[in-house]
Amino acid sequence: MELFRLILKNTLRHPLRSILTVFGIAIAISAFGLIRTVIGAWYSGVDASAPNRLITRNAVSLGFSLPLSYREAIRGIPGVADVSYANWFGGIYIDEKHSQFPQFAVDATTWYEIYPEFQLPPEQEAVFKQQRNAAVAGRKLAERFNWKVGDTIQMRGMIFPGEWEFVIRGIYTGEQKSTDETQFHFHYQYLDEKLRQTAPFQAGNVGWYVVKVQNPKQAAEVAEAIDRRFKNSLAETLTETERVFVLGFISMSETILVALRIISMVIIGVILLVLSNTMAMTARERLSEYAVLKTLGFGARHLIVFIIGESLLIALTGGLLGILITYPAANGFERAMGDAMGAIFPAFDVATSTQIICALMALIVGLAASAFPTWRAVQVRIVDGLRRVG
């Protein structure tokens, strides 16, 4: 306790310098935490992926569709528990600015069984399955447009031309915080029936299949069996785990993510320099005091505790303040992104792991910044320290 009081008094000997250093560390840590939150939000889809789900798409590109007739063939492959499918819709609601949310035409009979993390009340799911133009929206999406069950909305198709009318019959919530609550689902049959009238060449195809396997350990074997089944057909398939499928999308933004990681490391380097400069100035000013302490019987161990303790006190105080600032900073970032937020980052929260990493960074910076001043204080001879003035 006595040592802590001495460390605290030393820290407050130059209050303005210490306070400015603490605030500098806090701002840097909050910026580091915000960048880590953005990177984490980018990978939230990977974290939410299930090991027992495979994605089967056209081997050429996701832009090419697959015949609906593949469904029963895939279902018959050993190891497959269930099969569902979906198509990207790409409609415009109100205007292009308000249309940045995922819109899928799905198989209503199997979609919520294969994706149990989309929790839809049973009575709403029953109505959704019965009504052709029924739709289900995620909670965040419904709140964004103030949709309620029973509302009728209009969309203009871009990939599938025409005016499309939907009736909101359900609002799902996510099982976990990382679950995407910004999606819009409607009947694939509604899409397919209308296409058979207006654009027959687009009917009877799906964008991708979602395959639920009986045993996640057999996922690779099942994926290979599916692709082998359609090899040399007019539409060959590429089957991969849901995690790999999502990572494929993220890899398109890999350059941005690498840049963000580099910036976050630069921020840590900056706060290390700031605190190192503060501790170096402190140690240089106190060399004569350290010499006096040595003459009074204080050993190197005491000097090490004084200097490292002061450095850690400043760094951890700044780190804690920075973690607290990260929350309003993340909320401000979310508001600044506006409507685009849901489309880019379906789940955006400051994770516990981010708080831990920020605290560890503050701890490491505190230890690293005290290394040279500690070495210098221990090495200085008593006569040299007493000779110094100022």
XYZ file of C-alpha atoms in Angstrom:
390
model
C 0.000 0.000 0.000
C 2.856 2.380 0.876
C 4.525 1.659 -2.443
C 1.287 2.405 -4.294
C 0.983 5.751 -2.486
C 4.519 6.668 -3.551
C 3.762 5.617 -7.143
C 0.564 7.695 -7.117
C 2.367 10.743 -5.735
C 5.087 10.436 -8.363
C 2.459 10.151 -11.088
C 0.688 13.304 -9.903
C 3.866 15.313 -9.452
C 3.265 16.797 -12.930
C -0.530 16.535 -13.117
C -0.951 18.307 -16.459
C 1.613 16.075 -18.154
C 0.086 12.918 -16.666
C -3.492 13.935 -17.528
C -2.594 14.798 -21.116
C -0.742 11.503 -21.476
C -3.708 9.578 -20.065
C -6.118 11.297 -22.469
C -3.761 10.678 -25.389
C -3.659 6.964 -24.549
C -7.444 6.891 -24.067
C -8.139 8.387 -27.487
C -5.665 6.039 -29.151
C -7.082 2.974 -27.383
C -10.653 3.958 -28.328
C -9.563 4.339 -31.976
C -7.867 0.929 -31.776
C -11.008 -0.570 -30.221
C -13.257 0.953 -32.885
C -11.104 -0.436 -35.694
C -11.082 -3.857 -34.016
C -14.894 -3.653 -33.756
C -15.186 -2.863 -37.470
C -12.921 -5.800 -38.358
C -14.902 -8.063 -36.012
C -18.191 -6.961 -37.602
C -16.754 -7.832 -40.999
C -16.155 -11.389 -39.804
C -19.465 -11.737 -37.910
C -20.889 -13.847 -40.758
C -18.007 -16.293 -40.370
C -18.628 -16.585 -36.630
C -22.336 -17.188 -37.272
C -21.742 -19.953 -39.840
C -22.741 -23.490 -38.855
C -20.400 -26.495 -39.324
C -23.271 -28.716 -40.495
C -24.268 -26.492 -43.426
C -22.834 -26.620 -46.949
C -23.404 -24.168 -49.771
C -23.728 -25.566 -53.297
C -23.484 -23.040 -56.127
C -22.652 -22.957 -59.793
C -18.978 -23.881 -60.308
C -18.495 -21.002 -62.757
C -19.688 -18.186 -60.534
C -22.347 -17.255 -58.025
C -23.816 -15.110 -60.805
C -24.889 -18.278 -62.634
C -27.891 -20.217 -61.342
C -28.561 -23.939 -60.838
C -31.611 -25.940 -61.965
C -34.272 -26.439 -59.312
C -34.314 -30.108 -60.310
C -30.957 -30.605 -58.535
C -32.747 -30.478 -55.193
C -34.003 -34.055 -55.139
C -30.711 -35.366 -56.502
C -28.807 -33.641 -53.693
C -31.296 -34.900 -51.110
C -30.584 -38.473 -52.204
C -26.833 -38.262 -51.575
C -25.738 -40.207 -48.436
C -25.035 -37.962 -45.470
C -27.480 -35.213 -46.509
C -30.106 -34.462 -43.848
C -32.052 -31.719 -45.612
C -31.828 -29.295 -48.535
C -33.086 -25.757 -48.975
C -32.420 -23.105 -51.600
C -32.537 -19.381 -52.201
C -32.229 -16.715 -54.840
C -30.895 -13.188 -54.505
C -33.717 -10.785 -55.386
C -32.092 -7.345 -55.589
C -35.268 -5.256 -55.512
C -35.581 -1.540 -54.854
C -37.693 -0.388 -51.908
C -38.618 3.329 -52.033
C -35.337 4.229 -53.794
C -31.843 2.844 -54.270
C -30.594 4.529 -51.101
C -33.095 2.574 -48.987
C -32.588 -0.761 -50.767
C -29.282 -1.783 -49.251
C -30.445 -4.870 -47.353
C -30.288 -8.610 -48.152
C -33.389 -9.833 -50.011
C -33.805 -13.560 -50.619
C -36.476 -15.648 -52.308
C -36.356 -18.800 -50.136
C -37.970 -22.196 -49.848
C -40.511 -21.389 -47.152
C -40.983 -25.027 -46.117
C -37.361 -25.669 -45.119
C -35.608 -22.307 -44.668
C -36.250 -21.805 -40.943
C -35.526 -25.446 -40.174
C -32.093 -25.216 -41.725
C -31.458 -21.777 -40.172
C -32.716 -22.215 -36.566
C -30.841 -19.061 -35.543
C -33.568 -17.085 -37.358
C -36.206 -17.381 -34.642
C -39.675 -16.857 -36.079
C -42.781 -17.337 -33.886
C -44.564 -20.596 -34.937
C -47.873 -18.864 -35.673
C -46.140 -16.345 -37.949
C -44.204 -19.116 -39.704
C -47.441 -21.018 -40.329
C -49.051 -17.977 -41.972
C -45.884 -17.286 -43.968
C -45.903 -20.803 -45.420
C -49.526 -20.531 -46.529
C -49.543 -17.154 -48.266
C -47.677 -16.870 -51.588
C -46.730 -13.166 -51.357
C -45.954 -13.307 -47.637
C -42.590 -12.059 -46.424
C -40.532 -12.158 -43.240
C -38.202 -9.378 -42.114
C -35.461 -9.352 -39.520
C -36.011 -7.320 -36.360
C -33.480 -4.610 -37.216
C -34.828 -4.291 -40.749
C -38.416 -4.001 -39.498
C -37.376 -1.324 -36.991
C -35.475 0.550 -39.686
C -38.571 0.913 -41.899
C -41.122 0.764 -39.063
C -42.683 -2.344 -40.592
C -45.302 -4.257 -38.664
C -46.935 -7.631 -39.261
C -49.717 -7.103 -41.796
C -48.065 -4.202 -43.636
C -48.009 -4.340 -47.436
C -44.880 -3.101 -49.200
C -43.959 -2.592 -52.840
C -40.610 -3.298 -54.492
C -39.323 -2.749 -58.000
C -37.310 -5.670 -59.333
C -33.907 -4.983 -60.884
C -32.747 -8.556 -61.576
C -36.327 -9.745 -61.987
C -38.213 -6.836 -63.632
C -41.664 -5.775 -62.556
C -43.530 -4.448 -59.555
C -43.614 -6.860 -56.601
C -46.034 -6.673 -53.693
C -45.293 -8.349 -50.353
C -47.245 -8.655 -47.111
C -45.165 -8.760 -43.937
C -46.322 -11.896 -42.097
C -43.466 -12.363 -39.678
C -40.541 -10.685 -37.946
C -37.690 -12.919 -36.849
C -35.128 -12.283 -34.140
C -31.591 -13.586 -33.932
C -30.647 -16.420 -31.618
C -27.340 -14.684 -30.859
C -26.036 -11.133 -31.055
C -24.008 -12.051 -34.141
C -27.099 -13.304 -36.032
C -28.022 -11.142 -39.005
C -31.348 -9.422 -38.295
C -31.415 -7.336 -41.465
C -32.577 -9.939 -43.997
C -35.808 -9.998 -45.989
C -37.261 -13.409 -46.969
C -40.163 -14.247 -49.239
C -41.501 -17.282 -51.116
C -39.350 -18.636 -53.929
C -42.578 -20.008 -55.456
C -43.982 -16.454 -55.660
C -40.910 -15.424 -57.634
C -40.885 -18.517 -59.819
C -44.592 -18.379 -60.728
C -44.371 -14.747 -61.775
C -41.218 -15.395 -63.811
C -42.945 -18.199 -65.715
C -45.403 -15.560 -66.924
C -43.046 -12.642 -67.572
C -39.573 -14.130 -68.130
C -39.774 -17.932 -68.618
C -36.052 -18.248 -69.311
C -35.327 -17.152 -65.703
C -37.816 -19.561 -64.107
C -36.940 -22.939 -62.614
C -33.514 -21.875 -61.361
C -32.107 -21.100 -57.939
C -29.093 -19.096 -56.873
C -27.660 -21.654 -54.464
C -28.565 -24.647 -52.345
C -28.098 -24.874 -48.589
C -27.328 -28.460 -47.612
C -27.626 -29.669 -44.021
C -25.397 -32.680 -43.349
C -26.099 -35.371 -40.788
C -22.570 -35.283 -39.358
C -20.332 -32.178 -39.624
C -17.277 -34.473 -39.663
C -18.495 -35.860 -43.002
C -19.000 -32.408 -44.555
C -15.990 -32.738 -46.875
C -17.083 -36.170 -48.126
C -20.654 -34.987 -48.745
C -19.435 -31.873 -50.577
C -17.221 -34.008 -52.819
C -20.106 -36.401 -53.495
C -22.420 -33.542 -54.530
C -19.897 -32.055 -56.953
C -19.108 -35.506 -58.356
C -22.829 -36.117 -58.898
C -23.107 -33.098 -61.254
C -19.686 -33.330 -62.902
C -19.803 -32.925 -66.716
C -23.384 -31.625 -66.517
C -24.510 -28.352 -68.090
C -24.310 -26.692 -64.663
C -21.467 -28.172 -62.619
C -21.505 -27.374 -58.902
C -19.027 -26.140 -56.333
C -19.856 -27.173 -52.783
C -18.075 -25.734 -49.745
C -18.757 -25.247 -46.076
C -20.748 -22.203 -45.090
C -17.668 -20.800 -43.363
C -15.546 -21.047 -46.518
C -18.403 -19.606 -48.565
C -18.611 -16.511 -46.313
C -14.817 -16.161 -46.213
C -14.898 -16.063 -50.018
C -16.964 -12.878 -49.834
C -14.715 -11.366 -47.186
C -11.607 -12.071 -49.259
C -12.912 -9.537 -51.791
C -12.324 -6.874 -49.130
C -9.058 -8.339 -47.858
C -7.034 -5.284 -48.891
C -9.225 -2.993 -46.803
C -8.986 -5.320 -43.808
C -5.196 -5.505 -44.073
C -5.056 -1.707 -44.206
C -7.237 -1.466 -41.083
C -4.998 -3.926 -39.228
C -1.901 -1.919 -40.180
C -3.544 1.314 -39.001
C -4.472 -0.299 -35.676
C -0.838 -1.358 -35.163
C 0.354 2.150 -36.050
C -1.977 3.519 -33.358
C -0.416 1.209 -30.789
C 3.028 2.364 -31.930
C 2.001 6.005 -31.477
C 0.766 5.539 -27.913
C 3.939 3.590 -27.122
C 6.012 6.553 -28.302
C 3.865 9.029 -26.330
C 4.165 7.111 -23.074
C 7.837 6.288 -23.671
C 8.568 9.985 -24.085
C 6.720 10.808 -20.854
C 8.535 8.136 -18.863
C 11.913 9.060 -20.348
C 11.426 12.699 -19.314
C 10.336 11.604 -15.857
C 13.342 9.329 -15.339
C 15.793 11.951 -16.609
C 14.409 14.572 -14.208
C 14.653 12.200 -11.245
C 18.130 10.715 -11.681
C 19.407 12.716 -8.706
C 16.475 11.457 -6.605
C 17.235 7.875 -7.574
C 20.832 8.430 -6.465
C 19.615 9.734 -3.108
C 17.339 6.712 -2.722
C 20.306 4.434 -3.374
C 22.332 6.175 -0.669
C 19.425 5.580 1.735
C 19.475 1.874 1.077
C 16.822 1.489 -1.632
C 17.877 -1.177 -4.078
C 17.315 -1.700 -7.776
C 14.144 -3.648 -6.998
C 12.516 -0.561 -5.457
C 13.433 1.658 -8.404
C 12.016 -0.926 -10.816
C 8.719 -1.005 -8.900
C 8.513 2.825 -8.788
C 9.094 3.352 -12.509
C 7.151 0.372 -13.885
C 4.320 1.065 -11.445
C 4.037 4.691 -12.588
C 4.117 3.688 -16.252
C 1.482 0.994 -15.748
C -0.738 3.343 -13.722
C -0.770 5.898 -16.557
C -1.170 3.270 -19.311
C -3.933 1.280 -17.620
C -5.851 4.403 -16.600
C -5.713 5.597 -20.200
C -6.613 2.112 -21.437
C -9.646 1.846 -19.159
C -10.834 5.301 -20.173
C -10.280 4.381 -23.833
C -12.380 1.213 -23.502
C -15.216 3.250 -21.986
C -14.981 5.787 -24.829
C -15.129 2.989 -27.420
C -18.856 2.433 -26.758
C -20.071 5.969 -27.599
C -17.546 6.015 -30.467
C -19.083 2.812 -31.883
C -22.596 4.240 -31.504
C -21.520 7.426 -33.271
C -19.961 5.381 -36.078
C -23.195 3.388 -36.435
C -25.287 6.563 -36.672
C -22.869 8.108 -39.147
C -23.154 5.062 -41.425
C -26.934 5.460 -41.485
C -28.926 3.108 -43.717
C -25.793 1.509 -45.157
C -24.899 0.109 -41.742
C -27.266 -2.861 -41.887
C -26.134 -3.871 -45.360
C -22.407 -3.784 -44.545
C -22.371 -4.774 -40.865
C -25.455 -6.831 -39.887
C -24.049 -7.206 -36.353
C -22.011 -4.341 -34.882
C -21.138 -4.523 -31.194
C -18.032 -3.957 -29.105
C -17.085 -7.529 -28.279
C -15.668 -8.688 -24.955
C -12.595 -9.946 -26.811
C -12.023 -6.389 -28.113
C -12.092 -5.038 -24.551
C -9.580 -7.677 -23.459
C -7.266 -6.924 -26.394
C -7.430 -3.181 -25.650
C -6.548 -3.827 -21.986
C -3.654 -6.097 -23.017
C -2.357 -3.463 -25.442
C -2.405 -0.871 -22.633
C -0.548 -3.304 -20.359
C 2.085 -4.082 -22.998
C 2.574 -0.388 -23.789
C 2.954 0.388 -20.082
C 5.633 -2.288 -19.646
C 7.479 -1.449 -22.869
C 7.527 2.300 -22.188
C 9.133 1.781 -18.784
C 11.905 -0.522 -20.009
C 14.529 2.083 -20.953
C 13.894 4.509 -18.038
C 14.107 1.581 -15.621
C 17.372 0.352 -17.085
C 18.831 3.854 -16.940
C 17.770 4.430 -13.318
C 19.229 1.102 -12.204
C 22.499 1.610 -14.074
C 23.229 5.180 -12.964
C 25.960 5.456 -10.349
C 25.250 7.374 -7.146
C 27.981 9.910 -7.784
C 26.771 10.525 -11.342
C 23.177 10.906 -10.197
C 24.041 13.374 -7.436
C 26.113 15.416 -9.882
C 23.104 16.043 -12.118
C 21.132 19.221 -11.617
C 17.571 19.493 -13.024
